[in-house]
mmCIF file of C-alpha atoms in Angstrom:
data_model
loop_
_atom_site.group_PDB
_atom_site.id
_atom_site.type_symbol
_atom_site.label_atom_id
_atom_site.label_comp_id
_atom_site.label_asym_id
_atom_site.label_seq_id
_atom_site.Cartn_x
_atom_site.Cartn_y
_atom_site.Cartn_z
ATOM 1 C CA MET A 1 -16.132 -37.260 -68.200
ATOM 2 C CA LEU A 2 -17.688 -37.182 -71.874
ATOM 3 C CA ALA A 3 -21.649 -37.006 -70.085
ATOM 4 C CA PRO A 4 -21.284 -34.705 -68.076
ATOM 5 C CA ALA A 5 -19.748 -32.304 -70.421
ATOM 6 C CA VAL A 6 -22.138 -32.871 -73.205
ATOM 7 C CA THR A 7 -25.098 -32.343 -70.371
ATOM 8 C CA GLY A 8 -23.119 -28.992 -69.553
ATOM 9 C CA PHE A 9 -22.798 -27.791 -73.011
ATOM 10 C CA ALA A 10 -26.816 -28.340 -73.623
ATOM 11 C CA THR A 11 -27.765 -27.032 -70.632
ATOM 12 C CA GLY A 12 -25.560 -23.529 -71.002
ATOM 13 C CA PHE A 13 -27.087 -23.436 -74.535
ATOM 14 C CA SER A 14 -30.616 -24.184 -73.700
ATOM 15 C CA LEU A 15 -30.328 -21.014 -71.055
ATOM 16 C CA ILE A 16 -28.963 -18.808 -73.199
ATOM 17 C CA LEU A 17 -30.130 -19.202 -76.888
ATOM 18 C CA ALA A 18 -33.821 -17.121 -75.656
ATOM 19 C CA ILE A 19 -32.955 -13.233 -77.481
ATOM 20 C CA GLY A 20 -32.694 -10.845 -74.747
ATOM 21 C CA ALA A 21 -30.930 -7.786 -74.061
ATOM 22 C CA GLN A 22 -27.222 -9.261 -74.207
ATOM 23 C CA ASN A 23 -27.892 -11.365 -76.886
ATOM 24 C CA ALA A 24 -30.225 -8.126 -78.872
ATOM 25 C CA PHE A 25 -26.862 -6.327 -78.232
ATOM 26 C CA VAL A 26 -24.382 -8.470 -79.429
ATOM 27 C CA LEU A 27 -26.240 -9.628 -82.549
ATOM 28 C CA ARG A 28 -26.778 -5.453 -83.010
ATOM 29 C CA GLN A 29 -22.664 -4.511 -83.094
ATOM 30 C CA GLY A 30 -22.818 -8.217 -85.022
ATOM 31 C CA LEU A 31 -24.537 -6.017 -88.045
ATOM 32 C CA LEU A 32 -22.383 -3.173 -87.244
ATOM 33 C CA GLY A 33 -19.040 -5.587 -87.480
ATOM 34 C CA ALA A 34 -18.228 -3.212 -84.705
ATOM 35 C CA HIS A 35 -15.843 -4.482 -81.935
ATOM 36 C CA VAL A 36 -17.220 -8.115 -81.967
ATOM 37 C CA LEU A 37 -14.481 -9.645 -81.094
ATOM 38 C CA PRO A 38 -13.602 -7.884 -77.732
ATOM 39 C CA LEU A 39 -17.530 -8.237 -76.777
ATOM 40 C CA CYS A 40 -17.740 -11.531 -77.962
ATOM 41 C CA LEU A 41 -15.320 -12.594 -76.236
ATOM 42 C CA PHE A 42 -16.498 -10.428 -72.463
ATOM 43 C CA CYS A 43 -19.518 -11.480 -72.646
ATOM 44 C CA ALA A 44 -17.697 -15.432 -73.049
ATOM 45 C CA LEU A 45 -15.700 -14.548 -70.287
ATOM 46 C CA SER A 46 -18.044 -13.368 -67.911
ATOM 47 C CA ASP A 47 -20.268 -16.061 -68.253
ATOM 48 C CA ALA A 48 -17.238 -18.176 -67.766
ATOM 49 C CA VAL A 49 -16.721 -16.757 -64.398
ATOM 50 C CA LEU A 50 -20.490 -16.776 -63.369
ATOM 51 C CA ILE A 51 -20.519 -20.698 -64.301
ATOM 52 C CA ALA A 52 -17.657 -21.057 -62.467
ATOM 53 C CA ALA A 53 -19.052 -19.699 -58.694
ATOM 54 C CA GLY A 54 -22.632 -21.399 -60.139
ATOM 55 C CA VAL A 55 -20.692 -25.050 -60.244
ATOM 56 C CA ALA A 56 -18.488 -24.097 -56.558
ATOM 57 C CA GLY A 57 -21.664 -23.617 -55.277
ATOM 58 C CA PHE A 58 -22.083 -19.868 -55.208
ATOM 59 C CA ALA A 59 -25.843 -19.486 -55.083
ATOM 60 C CA ALA A 60 -26.279 -20.179 -51.339
ATOM 61 C CA VAL A 61 -24.845 -16.595 -51.318
ATOM 62 C CA VAL A 62 -27.869 -15.505 -52.774
ATOM 63 C CA GLU A 63 -29.869 -17.883 -50.426
ATOM 64 C CA ALA A 64 -28.173 -15.407 -47.159
ATOM 65 C CA LEU A 65 -28.948 -12.628 -48.582
ATOM 66 C CA PRO A 66 -32.436 -12.571 -49.624
ATOM 67 C CA ALA A 67 -32.873 -9.090 -50.555
ATOM 68 C CA LEU A 68 -30.450 -9.311 -53.698
ATOM 69 C CA PRO A 69 -32.775 -10.776 -56.388
ATOM 70 C CA ARG A 70 -34.792 -7.893 -55.725
ATOM 71 C CA LEU A 71 -32.138 -5.015 -55.515
ATOM 72 C CA MET A 72 -30.474 -6.625 -59.017
ATOM 73 C CA ALA A 73 -33.943 -6.702 -60.230
ATOM 74 C CA LEU A 74 -34.964 -2.656 -59.827
ATOM 75 C CA GLY A 75 -31.585 -1.882 -60.849
ATOM 76 C CA GLY A 76 -31.631 -4.128 -64.025
ATOM 77 C CA ALA A 77 -35.173 -2.857 -65.038
ATOM 78 C CA ALA A 78 -33.581 1.071 -64.517
ATOM 79 C CA PHE A 79 -30.777 0.098 -67.068
ATOM 80 C CA LEU A 80 -33.114 -1.694 -69.369
ATOM 81 C CA LEU A 81 -35.598 1.074 -69.392
ATOM 82 C CA VAL A 82 -33.139 3.467 -70.549
ATOM 83 C CA TYR A 83 -31.447 1.414 -72.912
ATOM 84 C CA GLY A 84 -35.393 0.844 -74.684
ATOM 85 C CA ALA A 85 -35.576 3.871 -74.729
ATOM 86 C CA LEU A 86 -32.668 5.360 -76.768
ATOM 87 C CA ARG A 87 -33.183 2.569 -79.314
ATOM 88 C CA LEU A 88 -36.949 3.247 -79.471
ATOM 89 C CA ARG A 89 -36.035 7.083 -79.457
ATOM 90 C CA ALA A 90 -33.239 6.450 -82.579
ATOM 91 C CA ALA A 91 -35.837 4.529 -84.302
ATOM 92 C CA TRP A 92 -38.400 7.047 -83.871
ATOM 93 C CA VAL A 93 -35.713 9.945 -85.665
ATOM 94 C CA GLY A 94 -34.204 7.578 -88.172
ATOM 95 C CA ASP A 95 -31.178 9.307 -88.765
ATOM 96 C CA TYR A 96 -28.844 6.025 -89.414
ATOM 97 C CA ARG A 97 -26.239 8.017 -91.429
ATOM 98 C CA MET A 98 -23.667 6.989 -88.861
ATOM 99 C CA VAL A 99 -24.542 3.226 -89.021
ATOM 100 C CA LEU A 100 -24.786 2.851 -92.728
ATOM 101 C CA SER A 101 -21.196 4.016 -92.868
ATOM 102 C CA GLY A 102 -19.810 1.676 -90.521
ATOM 103 C CA ARG A 103 -19.278 4.006 -87.733
ATOM 104 C CA SER A 104 -19.867 2.167 -84.114
ATOM 105 C CA GLY A 105 -19.500 3.659 -80.450
ATOM 106 C CA SER A 106 -15.748 3.638 -78.863
ATOM 107 C CA LEU A 107 -14.665 0.219 -77.531
ATOM 108 C CA ALA A 108 -14.989 1.045 -74.131
ATOM 109 C CA ALA A 109 -18.791 2.719 -74.479
ATOM 110 C CA THR A 110 -19.256 -1.023 -76.318
ATOM 111 C CA LEU A 111 -17.729 -2.692 -72.987
ATOM 112 C CA ALA A 112 -19.655 -1.097 -70.863
ATOM 113 C CA ALA A 113 -22.719 -1.458 -72.292
ATOM 114 C CA ALA A 114 -21.810 -4.770 -71.941
ATOM 115 C CA ALA A 115 -21.180 -5.150 -68.723
ATOM 116 C CA ALA A 116 -24.585 -3.434 -67.908
ATOM 117 C CA PHE A 117 -26.199 -6.234 -70.108
ATOM 118 C CA THR A 118 -24.430 -8.992 -68.519
ATOM 119 C CA TRP A 119 -23.523 -7.862 -64.695
ATOM 120 C CA ALA A 120 -26.874 -5.751 -64.040
ATOM 121 C CA ASN A 121 -29.035 -8.708 -65.489
ATOM 122 C CA PRO A 122 -30.536 -10.442 -62.595
ATOM 123 C CA HIS A 123 -31.580 -13.529 -64.877
ATOM 124 C CA VAL A 124 -28.245 -14.335 -65.541
ATOM 125 C CA TYR A 125 -27.843 -14.927 -61.499
ATOM 126 C CA LEU A 126 -30.851 -17.267 -62.299
ATOM 127 C CA ASP A 127 -29.363 -18.989 -65.130
ATOM 128 C CA THR A 128 -25.717 -19.381 -64.501
ATOM 129 C CA LEU A 129 -25.628 -19.245 -60.658
ATOM 130 C CA GLY A 130 -28.784 -20.954 -60.363
ATOM 131 C CA LEU A 131 -29.396 -22.685 -62.695
ATOM 132 C CA VAL A 132 -26.373 -24.381 -64.185
ATOM 133 C CA GLY A 133 -25.380 -24.844 -60.706
ATOM 134 C CA ALA A 134 -28.375 -26.847 -59.792
ATOM 135 C CA VAL A 135 -28.084 -29.229 -62.491
ATOM 136 C CA SER A 136 -24.354 -29.554 -61.501
ATOM 137 C CA THR A 137 -25.033 -30.960 -58.082
ATOM 138 C CA GLN A 138 -25.971 -34.444 -60.455
ATOM 139 C CA PHE A 139 -22.421 -34.890 -60.592
ATOM 140 C CA GLU A 140 -19.762 -35.902 -57.942
ATOM 141 C CA ALA A 141 -17.603 -33.138 -56.958
ATOM 142 C CA GLY A 142 -14.275 -33.022 -58.806
ATOM 143 C CA ALA A 143 -13.440 -33.666 -62.376
ATOM 144 C CA GLU A 144 -17.370 -34.637 -63.155
ATOM 145 C CA LYS A 145 -18.385 -31.722 -62.200
ATOM 146 C CA TRP A 146 -15.628 -29.360 -63.890
ATOM 147 C CA ALA A 147 -16.771 -31.252 -67.100
ATOM 148 C CA PHE A 148 -20.029 -29.817 -66.708
ATOM 149 C CA GLY A 149 -19.090 -26.725 -66.030
ATOM 150 C CA SER A 150 -16.629 -26.300 -69.553
ATOM 151 C CA GLY A 151 -19.227 -27.606 -71.131
ATOM 152 C CA ALA A 152 -21.158 -24.853 -70.331
ATOM 153 C CA VAL A 153 -18.703 -22.885 -70.614
ATOM 154 C CA LEU A 154 -17.835 -24.048 -74.465
ATOM 155 C CA ALA A 155 -21.759 -23.471 -74.940
ATOM 156 C CA SER A 156 -21.053 -19.874 -74.288
ATOM 157 C CA PHE A 157 -18.486 -19.813 -76.417
ATOM 158 C CA THR A 158 -20.118 -20.987 -78.988
ATOM 159 C CA PHE A 159 -22.441 -18.797 -78.893
ATOM 160 C CA PHE A 160 -21.904 -15.716 -78.721
ATOM 161 C CA PHE A 161 -19.213 -16.388 -81.153
ATOM 162 C CA GLY A 162 -21.471 -17.944 -83.261
ATOM 163 C CA LEU A 163 -24.221 -14.734 -83.013
ATOM 164 C CA GLY A 164 -21.731 -11.889 -83.150
ATOM 165 C CA TYR A 165 -19.935 -13.417 -86.480
ATOM 166 C CA GLY A 166 -23.102 -15.077 -87.414
ATOM 167 C CA ALA A 167 -24.497 -11.389 -87.938
ATOM 168 C CA ARG A 168 -22.756 -10.767 -90.947
ATOM 169 C CA LEU A 169 -24.836 -13.197 -92.888
ATOM 170 C CA LEU A 170 -27.917 -10.532 -92.708
ATOM 171 C CA ALA A 171 -25.661 -7.646 -92.904
ATOM 172 C CA PRO A 172 -26.908 -7.419 -96.843
ATOM 173 C CA VAL A 173 -30.386 -7.081 -95.438
ATOM 174 C CA MET A 174 -29.650 -4.191 -93.165
ATOM 175 C CA THR A 175 -28.499 -1.848 -95.904
ATOM 176 C CA SER A 176 -31.152 0.836 -95.319
ATOM 177 C CA ALA A 177 -32.357 3.090 -92.571
ATOM 178 C CA ARG A 178 -35.535 1.403 -92.500
ATOM 179 C CA ALA A 179 -34.123 -2.053 -91.559
ATOM 180 C CA TRP A 180 -32.202 -0.246 -89.017
ATOM 181 C CA GLN A 181 -35.829 1.251 -87.715
ATOM 182 C CA TRP A 182 -37.262 -2.383 -87.440
ATOM 183 C CA LEU A 183 -34.324 -3.248 -85.276
ATOM 184 C CA ASP A 184 -34.388 -0.578 -83.532
ATOM 185 C CA LEU A 185 -37.985 -1.170 -82.616
ATOM 186 C CA GLY A 186 -37.992 -4.179 -81.855
ATOM 187 C CA VAL A 187 -34.863 -4.130 -79.751
ATOM 188 C CA GLY A 188 -36.025 -1.590 -77.314
ATOM 189 C CA LEU A 189 -39.376 -3.186 -77.538
ATOM 190 C CA VAL A 190 -37.485 -6.239 -76.315
ATOM 191 C CA MET A 191 -35.310 -4.248 -73.689
ATOM 192 C CA TRP A 192 -38.847 -2.628 -72.081
ATOM 193 C CA GLY A 193 -40.609 -6.074 -72.072
ATOM 194 C CA LEU A 194 -37.929 -7.657 -70.443
ATOM 195 C CA ALA A 195 -38.023 -4.576 -67.728
ATOM 196 C CA ALA A 196 -41.804 -4.857 -67.050
ATOM 197 C CA GLY A 197 -40.622 -8.729 -66.532
ATOM 198 C CA LEU A 198 -38.128 -7.879 -64.414
ATOM 199 C CA LEU A 199 -40.863 -5.475 -62.138
ATOM 200 C CA LEU A 200 -43.729 -7.784 -62.243
ATOM 201 C CA GLY A 201 -41.826 -10.712 -61.201
#
């Protein structure tokens, strides 16, 4: 069972490693040191659900509903455009008194944003339901396939908790409004770039 689990871990980690909207949000919250545990747990558990569905063969649903990917892309792009605009506006205004004092939005608002970044992102379905599901087909149904899925789930937990809590290593750098402006500028541009990719794809 070790080989399928290692393959699952490597597959899951390689897919999640790229900086995307969800990862940028987790990084920002990690730098704030706010709601890190519930946020990382939410993201990792969401991935676990999607990976399990992918391994179980849920990708067939997308084939049965060919319009679904485009609808998800449009919804995800709209959200990314709005959130990106908020981050760019924050960078322009440059008022980081609340951030520098260590305050953040409420837990409910943080998890609501995380839910949007996770479940309104069509790429997450491509990665988990599509690619992870496709790779899992090389293993026999039963123990091997679920060992592969468990490895992919472990990769998500490792990544999100590493990103959320590892962000504290950058905390000494993020002690000025200027540093937060650059971060928000980068996050905003990443969001808009991802939105453009969804709309043009």
